[in-house]
Coordinates of C-alpha atoms and ligand atoms in Angstrom, one line a residue:
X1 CA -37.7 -19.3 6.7
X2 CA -39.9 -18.1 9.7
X3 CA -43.3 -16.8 8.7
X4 CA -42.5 -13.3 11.0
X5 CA -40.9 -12.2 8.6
X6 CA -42.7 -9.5 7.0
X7 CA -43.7 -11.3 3.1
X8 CA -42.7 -8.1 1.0
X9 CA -39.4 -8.4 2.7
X10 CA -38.7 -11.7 1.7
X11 CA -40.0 -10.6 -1.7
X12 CA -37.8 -7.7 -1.9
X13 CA -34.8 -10.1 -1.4
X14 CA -35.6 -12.8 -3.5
X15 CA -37.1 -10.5 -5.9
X16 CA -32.9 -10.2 -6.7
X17 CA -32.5 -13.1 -7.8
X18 CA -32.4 -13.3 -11.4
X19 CA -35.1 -14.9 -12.7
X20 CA -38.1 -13.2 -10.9
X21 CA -36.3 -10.0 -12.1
X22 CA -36.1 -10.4 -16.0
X23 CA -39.5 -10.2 -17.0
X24 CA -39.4 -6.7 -15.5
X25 CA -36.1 -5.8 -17.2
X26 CA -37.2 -6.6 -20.3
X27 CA -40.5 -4.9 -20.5
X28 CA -38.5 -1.6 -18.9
X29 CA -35.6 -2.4 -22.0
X30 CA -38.1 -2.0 -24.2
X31 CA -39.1 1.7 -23.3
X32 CA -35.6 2.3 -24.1
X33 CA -34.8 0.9 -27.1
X34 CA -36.7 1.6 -30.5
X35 CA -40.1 0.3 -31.0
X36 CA -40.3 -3.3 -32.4
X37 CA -36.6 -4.0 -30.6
X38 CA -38.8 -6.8 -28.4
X39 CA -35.5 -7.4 -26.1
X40 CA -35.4 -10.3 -23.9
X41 CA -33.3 -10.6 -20.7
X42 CA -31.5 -13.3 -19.2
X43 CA -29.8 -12.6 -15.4
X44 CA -27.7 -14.2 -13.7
X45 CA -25.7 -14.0 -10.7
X46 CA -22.5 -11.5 -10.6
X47 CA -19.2 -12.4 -9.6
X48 CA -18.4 -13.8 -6.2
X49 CA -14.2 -13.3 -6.2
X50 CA -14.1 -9.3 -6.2
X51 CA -16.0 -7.0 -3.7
X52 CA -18.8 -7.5 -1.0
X53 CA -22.0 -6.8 -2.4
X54 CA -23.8 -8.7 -4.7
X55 CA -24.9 -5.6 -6.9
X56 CA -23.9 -6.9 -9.8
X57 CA -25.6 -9.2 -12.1
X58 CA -24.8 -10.4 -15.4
X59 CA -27.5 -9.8 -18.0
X60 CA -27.7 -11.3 -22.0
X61 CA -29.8 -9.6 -24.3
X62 CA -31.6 -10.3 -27.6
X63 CA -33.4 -7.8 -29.2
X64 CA -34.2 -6.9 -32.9
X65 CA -32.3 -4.5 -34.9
X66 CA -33.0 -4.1 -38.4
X67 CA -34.9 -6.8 -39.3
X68 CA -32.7 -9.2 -37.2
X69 CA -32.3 -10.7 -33.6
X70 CA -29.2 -9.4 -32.0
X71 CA -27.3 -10.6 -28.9
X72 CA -25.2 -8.8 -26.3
X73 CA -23.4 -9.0 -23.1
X74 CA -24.3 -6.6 -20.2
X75 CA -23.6 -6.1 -17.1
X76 CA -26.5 -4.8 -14.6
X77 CA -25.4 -2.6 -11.5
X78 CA -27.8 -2.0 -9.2
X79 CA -27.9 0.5 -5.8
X80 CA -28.5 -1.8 -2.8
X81 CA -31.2 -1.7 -1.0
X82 CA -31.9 -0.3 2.7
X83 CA -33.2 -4.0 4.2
X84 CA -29.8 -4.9 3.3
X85 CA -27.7 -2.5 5.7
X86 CA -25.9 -1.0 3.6
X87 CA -22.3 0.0 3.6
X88 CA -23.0 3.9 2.4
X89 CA -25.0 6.6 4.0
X90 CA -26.4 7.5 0.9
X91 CA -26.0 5.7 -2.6
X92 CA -26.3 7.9 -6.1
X93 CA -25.7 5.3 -8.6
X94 CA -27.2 8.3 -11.0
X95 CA -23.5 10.1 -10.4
X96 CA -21.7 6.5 -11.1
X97 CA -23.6 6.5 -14.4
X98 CA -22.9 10.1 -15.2
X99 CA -18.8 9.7 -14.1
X100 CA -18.5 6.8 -16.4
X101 CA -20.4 8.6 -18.9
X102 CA -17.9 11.6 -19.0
X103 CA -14.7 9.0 -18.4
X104 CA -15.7 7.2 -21.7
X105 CA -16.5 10.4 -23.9
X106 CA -13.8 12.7 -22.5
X107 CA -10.1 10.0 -21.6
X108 CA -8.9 7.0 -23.5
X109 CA -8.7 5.6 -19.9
X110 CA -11.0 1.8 -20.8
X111 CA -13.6 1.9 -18.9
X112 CA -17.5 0.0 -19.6
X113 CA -20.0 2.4 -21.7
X114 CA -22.3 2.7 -19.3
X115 CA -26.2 2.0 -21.7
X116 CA -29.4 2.7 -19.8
X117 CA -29.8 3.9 -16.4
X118 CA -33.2 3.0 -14.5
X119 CA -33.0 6.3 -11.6
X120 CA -36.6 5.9 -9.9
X121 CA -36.4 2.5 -8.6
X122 CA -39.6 2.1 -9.9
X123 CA -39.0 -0.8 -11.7
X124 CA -37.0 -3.1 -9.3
X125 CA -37.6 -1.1 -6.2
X126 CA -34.0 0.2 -6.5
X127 CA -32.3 2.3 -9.1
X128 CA -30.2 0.3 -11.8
X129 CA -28.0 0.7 -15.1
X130 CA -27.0 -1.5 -17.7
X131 CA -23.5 -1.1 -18.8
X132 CA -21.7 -3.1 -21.4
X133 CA -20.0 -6.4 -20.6
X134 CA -15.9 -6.8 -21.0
X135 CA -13.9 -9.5 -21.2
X136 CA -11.2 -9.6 -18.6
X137 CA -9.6 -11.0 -15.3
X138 CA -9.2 -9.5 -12.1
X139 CA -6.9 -10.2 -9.4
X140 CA -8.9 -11.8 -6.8
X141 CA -10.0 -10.2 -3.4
X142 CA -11.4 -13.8 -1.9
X143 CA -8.2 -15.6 -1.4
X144 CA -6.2 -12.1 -1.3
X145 CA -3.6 -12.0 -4.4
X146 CA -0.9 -12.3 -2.2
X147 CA -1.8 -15.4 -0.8
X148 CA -0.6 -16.7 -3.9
X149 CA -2.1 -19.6 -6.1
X150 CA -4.0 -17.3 -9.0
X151 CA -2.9 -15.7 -12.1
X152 CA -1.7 -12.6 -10.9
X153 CA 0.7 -14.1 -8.1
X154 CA 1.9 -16.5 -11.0
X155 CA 2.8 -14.0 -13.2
X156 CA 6.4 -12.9 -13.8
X157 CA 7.7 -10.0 -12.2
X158 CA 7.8 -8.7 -15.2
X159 CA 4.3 -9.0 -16.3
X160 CA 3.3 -7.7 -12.6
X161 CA 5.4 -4.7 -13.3
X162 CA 3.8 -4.4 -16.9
X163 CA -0.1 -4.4 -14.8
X164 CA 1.3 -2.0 -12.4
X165 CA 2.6 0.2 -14.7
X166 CA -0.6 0.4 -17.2
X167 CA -2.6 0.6 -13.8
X168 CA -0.9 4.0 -12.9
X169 CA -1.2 4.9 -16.8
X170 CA -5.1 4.7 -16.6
X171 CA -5.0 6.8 -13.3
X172 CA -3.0 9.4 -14.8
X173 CA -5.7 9.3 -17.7
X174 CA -8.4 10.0 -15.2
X175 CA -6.1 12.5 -13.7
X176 CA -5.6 14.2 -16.8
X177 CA -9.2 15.0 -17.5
X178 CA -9.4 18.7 -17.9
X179 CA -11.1 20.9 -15.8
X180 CA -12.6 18.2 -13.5
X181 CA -13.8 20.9 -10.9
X182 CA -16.1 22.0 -13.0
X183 CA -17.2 19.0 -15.5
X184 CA -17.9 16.6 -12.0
X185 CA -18.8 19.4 -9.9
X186 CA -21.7 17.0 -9.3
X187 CA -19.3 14.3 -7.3
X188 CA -18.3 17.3 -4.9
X189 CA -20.6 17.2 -1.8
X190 CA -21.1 20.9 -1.5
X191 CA -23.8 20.2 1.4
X192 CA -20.7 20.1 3.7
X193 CA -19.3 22.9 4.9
X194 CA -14.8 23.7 3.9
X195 CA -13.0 25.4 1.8
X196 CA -11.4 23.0 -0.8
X197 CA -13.2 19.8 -2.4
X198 CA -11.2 17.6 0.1
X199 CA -11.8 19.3 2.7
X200 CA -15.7 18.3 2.3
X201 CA -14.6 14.7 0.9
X202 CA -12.8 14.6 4.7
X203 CA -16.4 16.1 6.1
X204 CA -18.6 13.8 4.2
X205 CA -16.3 11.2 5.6
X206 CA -16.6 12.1 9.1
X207 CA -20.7 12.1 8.6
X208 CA -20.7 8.8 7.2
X209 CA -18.7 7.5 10.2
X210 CA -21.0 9.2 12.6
X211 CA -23.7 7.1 10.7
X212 CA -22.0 3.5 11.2
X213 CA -20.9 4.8 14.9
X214 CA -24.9 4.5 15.4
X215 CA -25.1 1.0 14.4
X216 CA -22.6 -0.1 16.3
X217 CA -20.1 2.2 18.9
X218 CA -16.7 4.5 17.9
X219 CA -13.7 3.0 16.9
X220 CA -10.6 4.5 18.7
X221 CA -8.3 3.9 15.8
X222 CA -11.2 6.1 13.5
X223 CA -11.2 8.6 16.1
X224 CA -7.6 8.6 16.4
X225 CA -7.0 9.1 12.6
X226 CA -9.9 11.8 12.3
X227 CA -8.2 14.1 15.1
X228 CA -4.8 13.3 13.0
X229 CA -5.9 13.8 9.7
X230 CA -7.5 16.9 10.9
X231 CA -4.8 18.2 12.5
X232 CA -2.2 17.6 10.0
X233 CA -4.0 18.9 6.7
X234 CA -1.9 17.8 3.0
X235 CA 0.2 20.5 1.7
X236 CA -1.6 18.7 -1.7
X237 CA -4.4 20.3 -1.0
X238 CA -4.2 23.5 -3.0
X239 CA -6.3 24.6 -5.8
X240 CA -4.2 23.4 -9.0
X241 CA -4.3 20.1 -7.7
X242 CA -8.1 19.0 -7.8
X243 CA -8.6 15.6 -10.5
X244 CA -11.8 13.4 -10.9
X245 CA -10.9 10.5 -7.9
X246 CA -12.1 7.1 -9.3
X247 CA -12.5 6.8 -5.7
X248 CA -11.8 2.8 -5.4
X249 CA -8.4 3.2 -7.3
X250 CA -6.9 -0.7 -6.5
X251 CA -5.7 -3.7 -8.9
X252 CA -8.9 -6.0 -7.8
X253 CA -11.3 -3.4 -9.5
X254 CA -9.9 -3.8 -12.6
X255 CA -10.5 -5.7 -15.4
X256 CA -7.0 -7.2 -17.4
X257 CA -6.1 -8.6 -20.7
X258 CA -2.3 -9.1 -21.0
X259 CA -1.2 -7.5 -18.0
X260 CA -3.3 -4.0 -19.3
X261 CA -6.7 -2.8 -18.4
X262 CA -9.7 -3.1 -20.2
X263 CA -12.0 -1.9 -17.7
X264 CA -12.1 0.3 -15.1
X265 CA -14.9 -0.6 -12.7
X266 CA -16.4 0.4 -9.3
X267 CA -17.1 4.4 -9.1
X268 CA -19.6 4.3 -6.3
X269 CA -16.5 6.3 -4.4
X270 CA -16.0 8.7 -6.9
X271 CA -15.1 12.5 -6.5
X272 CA -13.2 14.7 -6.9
X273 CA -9.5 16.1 -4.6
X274 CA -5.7 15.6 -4.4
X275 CA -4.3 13.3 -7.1
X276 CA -2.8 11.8 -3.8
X277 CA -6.6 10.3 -2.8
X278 CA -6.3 7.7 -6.0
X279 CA -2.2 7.0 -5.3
X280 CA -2.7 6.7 -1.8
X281 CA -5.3 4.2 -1.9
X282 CA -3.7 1.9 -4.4
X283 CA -0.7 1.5 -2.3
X284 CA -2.6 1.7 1.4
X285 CA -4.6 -1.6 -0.5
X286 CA -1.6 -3.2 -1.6
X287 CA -0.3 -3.1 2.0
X288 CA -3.6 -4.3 3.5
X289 CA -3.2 -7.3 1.2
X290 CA 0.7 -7.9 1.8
X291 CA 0.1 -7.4 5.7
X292 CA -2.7 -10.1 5.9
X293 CA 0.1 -12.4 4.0
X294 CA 2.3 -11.8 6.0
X295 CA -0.1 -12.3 9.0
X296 CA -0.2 -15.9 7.6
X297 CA 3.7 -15.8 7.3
X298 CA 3.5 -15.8 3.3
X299 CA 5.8 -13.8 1.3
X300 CA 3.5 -12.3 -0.3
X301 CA 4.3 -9.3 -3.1
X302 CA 6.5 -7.3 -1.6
X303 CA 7.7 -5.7 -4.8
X304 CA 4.4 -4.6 -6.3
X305 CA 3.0 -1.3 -5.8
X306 CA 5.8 0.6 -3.7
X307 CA 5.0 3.5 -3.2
X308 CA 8.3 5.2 -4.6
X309 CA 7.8 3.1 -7.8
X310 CA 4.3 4.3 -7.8
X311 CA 5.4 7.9 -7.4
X312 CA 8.3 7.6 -10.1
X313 CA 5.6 6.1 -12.5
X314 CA 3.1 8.7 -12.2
X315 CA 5.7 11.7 -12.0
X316 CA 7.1 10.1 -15.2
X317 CA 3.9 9.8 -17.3
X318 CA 2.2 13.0 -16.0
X319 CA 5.1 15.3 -15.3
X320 CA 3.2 16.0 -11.9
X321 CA 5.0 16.1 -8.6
X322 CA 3.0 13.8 -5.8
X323 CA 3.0 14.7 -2.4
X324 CA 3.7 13.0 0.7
X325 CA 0.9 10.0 0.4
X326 CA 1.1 9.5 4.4
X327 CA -2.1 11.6 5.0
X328 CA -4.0 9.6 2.0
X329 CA -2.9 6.6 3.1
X330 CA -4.1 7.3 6.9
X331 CA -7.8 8.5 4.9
X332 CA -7.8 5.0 3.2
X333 CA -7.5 3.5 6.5
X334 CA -10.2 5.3 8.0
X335 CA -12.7 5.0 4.9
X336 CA -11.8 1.2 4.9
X337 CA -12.2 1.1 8.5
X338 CA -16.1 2.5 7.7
X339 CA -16.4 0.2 5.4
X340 CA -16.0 -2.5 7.6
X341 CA -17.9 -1.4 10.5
X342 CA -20.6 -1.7 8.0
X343 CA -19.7 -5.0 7.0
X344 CA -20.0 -6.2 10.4
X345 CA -23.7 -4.5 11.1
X346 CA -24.5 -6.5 8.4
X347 CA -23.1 -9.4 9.1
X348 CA -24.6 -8.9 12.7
X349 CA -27.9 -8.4 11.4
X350 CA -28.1 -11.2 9.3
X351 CA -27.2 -13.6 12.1
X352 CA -23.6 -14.6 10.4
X353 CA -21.3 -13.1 13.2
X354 CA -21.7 -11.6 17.1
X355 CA -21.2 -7.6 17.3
X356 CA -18.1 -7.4 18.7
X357 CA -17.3 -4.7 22.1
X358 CA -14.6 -3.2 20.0
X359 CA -15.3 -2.3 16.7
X360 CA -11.5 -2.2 16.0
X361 CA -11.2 -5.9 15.9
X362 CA -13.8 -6.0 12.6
X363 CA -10.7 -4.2 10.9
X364 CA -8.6 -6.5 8.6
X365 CA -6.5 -4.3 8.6
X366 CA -6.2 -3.0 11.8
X367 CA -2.6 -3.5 12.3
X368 CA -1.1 -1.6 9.3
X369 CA -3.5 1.2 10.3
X370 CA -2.7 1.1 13.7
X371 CA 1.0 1.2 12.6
X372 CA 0.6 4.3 9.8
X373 CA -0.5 6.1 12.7
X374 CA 1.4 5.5 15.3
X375 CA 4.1 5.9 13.4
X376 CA 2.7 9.7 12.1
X377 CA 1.8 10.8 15.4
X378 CA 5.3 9.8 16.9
X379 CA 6.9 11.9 14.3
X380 CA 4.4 15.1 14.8
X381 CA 3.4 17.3 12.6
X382 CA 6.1 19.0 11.0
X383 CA 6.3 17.3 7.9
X384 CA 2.6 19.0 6.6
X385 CA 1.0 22.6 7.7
X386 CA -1.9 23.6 7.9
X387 CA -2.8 26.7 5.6
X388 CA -5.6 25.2 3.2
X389 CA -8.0 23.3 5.2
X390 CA -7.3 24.5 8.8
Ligands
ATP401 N1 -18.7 -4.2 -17.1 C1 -18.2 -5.3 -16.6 N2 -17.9 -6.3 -17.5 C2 -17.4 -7.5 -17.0 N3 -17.4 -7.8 -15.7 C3 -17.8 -6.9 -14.8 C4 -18.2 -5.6 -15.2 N4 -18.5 -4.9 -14.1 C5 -18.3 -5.7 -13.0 N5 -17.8 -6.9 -13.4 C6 -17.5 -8.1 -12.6 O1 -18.1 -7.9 -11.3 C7 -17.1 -7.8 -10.3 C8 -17.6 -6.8 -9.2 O2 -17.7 -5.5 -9.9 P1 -17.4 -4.1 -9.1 O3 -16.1 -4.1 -8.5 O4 -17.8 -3.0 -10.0 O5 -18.6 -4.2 -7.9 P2 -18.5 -4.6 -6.4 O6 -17.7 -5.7 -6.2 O7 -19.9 -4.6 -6.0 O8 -17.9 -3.4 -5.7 P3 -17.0 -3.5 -4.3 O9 -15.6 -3.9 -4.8 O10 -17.0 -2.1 -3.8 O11 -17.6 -4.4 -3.4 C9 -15.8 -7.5 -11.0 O12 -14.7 -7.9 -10.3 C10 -16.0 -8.1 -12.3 O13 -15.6 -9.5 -12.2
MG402 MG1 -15.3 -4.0 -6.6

C-alpha cells in the first residue's frame, strides 16, 4: 500500500476487519451485560452472496450467566463509514434498531431481536448493534436467482409459490401494524417539506439524488422519472393508507427455512407511506432480476412474483385493495438508480472501474426502467390525479 495514504485511514479500514475489532467489542459488551458476565467476542466476516456492503459481521459470544459460560450467535450491523463513499446521504442505524425493536414486540412478522445498540461511534468509530443470529437461506443476489443453479431456482414451482406467498404474508404483517403514523413517526423525514409521509419520502429522495448528482453528473432517466413521478402523484396516497415500509421489501433480504421466512432483514430503507412502496419494490426487483436473465437469454422465473398474483395475495390476506403499482415501481427505479450511482463513485474512488460520461450506463437495470417509463409517459397521465401531493 503507498505510504501517502494518511495511517489513520488505513487504520480505520483495516480496523474492520474482525480481529483488530473484538477486543473492543468485548470490553464495550461488557458495560452492557451484568457485572461478572466477562463476554468474549469472536468476528468474522459477513456474508458475501446478498447486498453490497460489507456491514455485516458475524460475531460468537461467550459470556457467564449464572455461574456458567454461555455461548450465542450474533450478528453485528454496523453504519458505514464516510472514507468508504457511501451509498446514503445520511445513515441512522439508531431508527433500524428502534423499527426492529417495535416489528418484534408489536407483529408476529420473524424478524432478528435486535440486543445492544452502540449509537456514538465511540467505540468503533461508527455506530453498531448486535442483533441475534438466525438460521436460514437466502436467495442469492451474486449470481442473480434467475440465472439459475441455487436452491431457490431448483425449487418446485410449488415451493417457489409457497416462498412467495409467506413473503407477501410477512409484508401484510408489517402492514398490519396499527397506527404506524404515529408509533414510527420517527422514520418520517419531517425536515422535508409536503403534505403526506410520501410526499416527503419522494422529497428526501430527490435530496439524496441531488447528493450523488455531485459525485458524479444527472442521470436523464432519474430526471425523467422525478418530473414523472411528480407529475403523476398515486391516487394511494391518501391518509388511510400510511403502513410501516420495510423499505428493502425483496426475496434476497430474507432469510428462509422451508420455503417461509425466519428473518426479515435489511431496514436501513425503512419508513413509512402507501402499502404500494413495499409491493412495488418486490415486483420492480423481481423484474430487474428476470430482465438481466433474459439479457443473457435465460428463462429465467417468469412465473414468480407477478404482479397480479402479488396483488391477489395481498388483497386476499389483508382484505386491502392495492393500487396501481406503476408509480411505485417507477420510484423503485429511481431509488435503485441512486443506489447505483453510488455504487459506481465508489467503485470509482477505489480505483475498480472508470466514471463513466453517462451515469445511465451504471444502471443494471436501465432497460426495464427505461421501458416502465416510456411506456407511462406514452400513455399520459390519465390513469392517476393529482389531488394529494400536487
Ligand atoms: N440476523 C441475521 N442472522 C443471520 N444472518 C444474517 C442476519 N443479518 C444478516 N445476515 C446475513 O447477512 C446478509 C446481508 O444482510 P443484510 O441484507 O441485512 O445487509 P446488506 O447486505 O448490507 O444490505 P444491502 O442488501 O442493502 O446491501 C444476509 O443475506 C444474511 O446472509
Ligand atoms: Mg441486503
Amino acid at each position: 500500500m503507498s505510504t501517502d495514504v494518511p495511517e489513520d485511514f488505513i487504520l480505520q479500514r483495516s480496523s474492520r476487519d474482525a480481529g483488530a475489532m473484538a477486543g473492543a467489542v468485548s470490553a464495550w459488551l461488557a458495560t452492557q451485560l451484568p457485572a461478572g458476565a466477562e463476554p468474549e467476542v469472536v468476528l468474522s466476516g459477513g456474508s458475501d452472496a446478498n447486498g453490497m456492503s460489507s456491514e455485516t459481521i458475524l460475531a460468537d459470544v461467550t459470556w457467564t450467566e449464572d455461574g456458567t459460560r454461555r455461548a450465542g450467535g450474533f450478528v453485528v450491523r454496523m453504519a458505514p463509514s464516510a472514507a468508504d463513499v457511501p451509498v446514503f446521504a445520511s445513515y441512522r442505524l439508531d431508527h433500524q434498531y428502534d423499527a426492529l425493536r417495535l416489528v418484534d414486540r408489536l407483529s408476529d412478522v420473524p424478524v432478528p431481536t435486535p440486543r445492544w445498540l452502540e449509537p456514538t461511534g465511540d467505540v468503533l468509530g461508527a455506530p453498531f448493534f448486535f442483533m441475534e443470529r438466525v438460521e436460514g437461506i437466502v436467495p442469492p443476489d451474486v449470481m442473480p436467482y434467475t440465472f439459475g443453479d441455487n436452491w431457490f431456482f431448483d425449487a418446485s414451482p410449488e415451493q417457489r409459490r409457497r416462498l412467495q406467498d409467506r413473503t407477501i404474508a410477512a409484508i401484510a404483517g408489517l402492514h398490519q401494524i396499527p397506527d404506524a403514523e404515529e408509533t414510527f413517526a420517527f422514520l418520517d423525514d419531517r425536515d422535508r417539506t409536503g403534505p403526506t409521509p410520501l410526499r416527503r419520502h419522494f422529497e428526501k429522495t430527490r435530496a439524496w439524488y441531488e447528493w450523488a448528482v455531485e459525485a458524479l453528473d444527472r442521470s436523464a432517466l432519474i430526471d425523467r422519472a422525478l418530473l414523472w413521478l411528480d407529475g403523476n402523484w398515486p391516487e394511494a396516497d391518501v391518509p388511510n393508507n400510511v403502513v410501516l415500509s420495510w423499505g428493502d421489501a425483496r426475496i434476497g433480504n430474507v432469510l428462509y427455512d422451508d420455503f417461509a421466512p425466519v428473518a426479515v432483514l435489511d431496514w436501513e430503507m425503512a419508513g413509512i407511506g402507501p402499502r404500494e412502496l413495499d409491493l412495488g419494490w418486490l415486483v420492480f426487483a423481481h423484474k430487474v432480476f428476470q430482465t438481466l436473465a433474459e439479457t443473457f437469454e435465460l428463462p429465467g422465473l417468469p412465473d414468480v412474483l407477478r404482479e397480479e398474483d402479488v396483488r391477489a395475495t395481498y388483497a386476499d390476506l389483508t382484505g386491502a385493495q392495492v393500487g396501481d403499482l406503476r408509480w411505485f415501481e417507477i420510484y423503485s427505479g429511481l431509488i435503485w438508480g441512486v443506489v447505483f450511482m453510488r455504487t459506481g463513485a465508489r467503485q470509482a474512488h477505489f480505483g475498480e472501474i472508470e466514471l463513466p460520461d453517462d451515469v445511465d450506463t451504471l444502471f443494471h437495470h436501465a432497460p426495464l426502467f427505461r421501458g416502465l417509463l416510456d411506456d407511462a409517459e406514452q400513455r399520459g397521465s390519465g390513469a392517476t390525479d393529482r389531488k394529494v401531493g400536487a
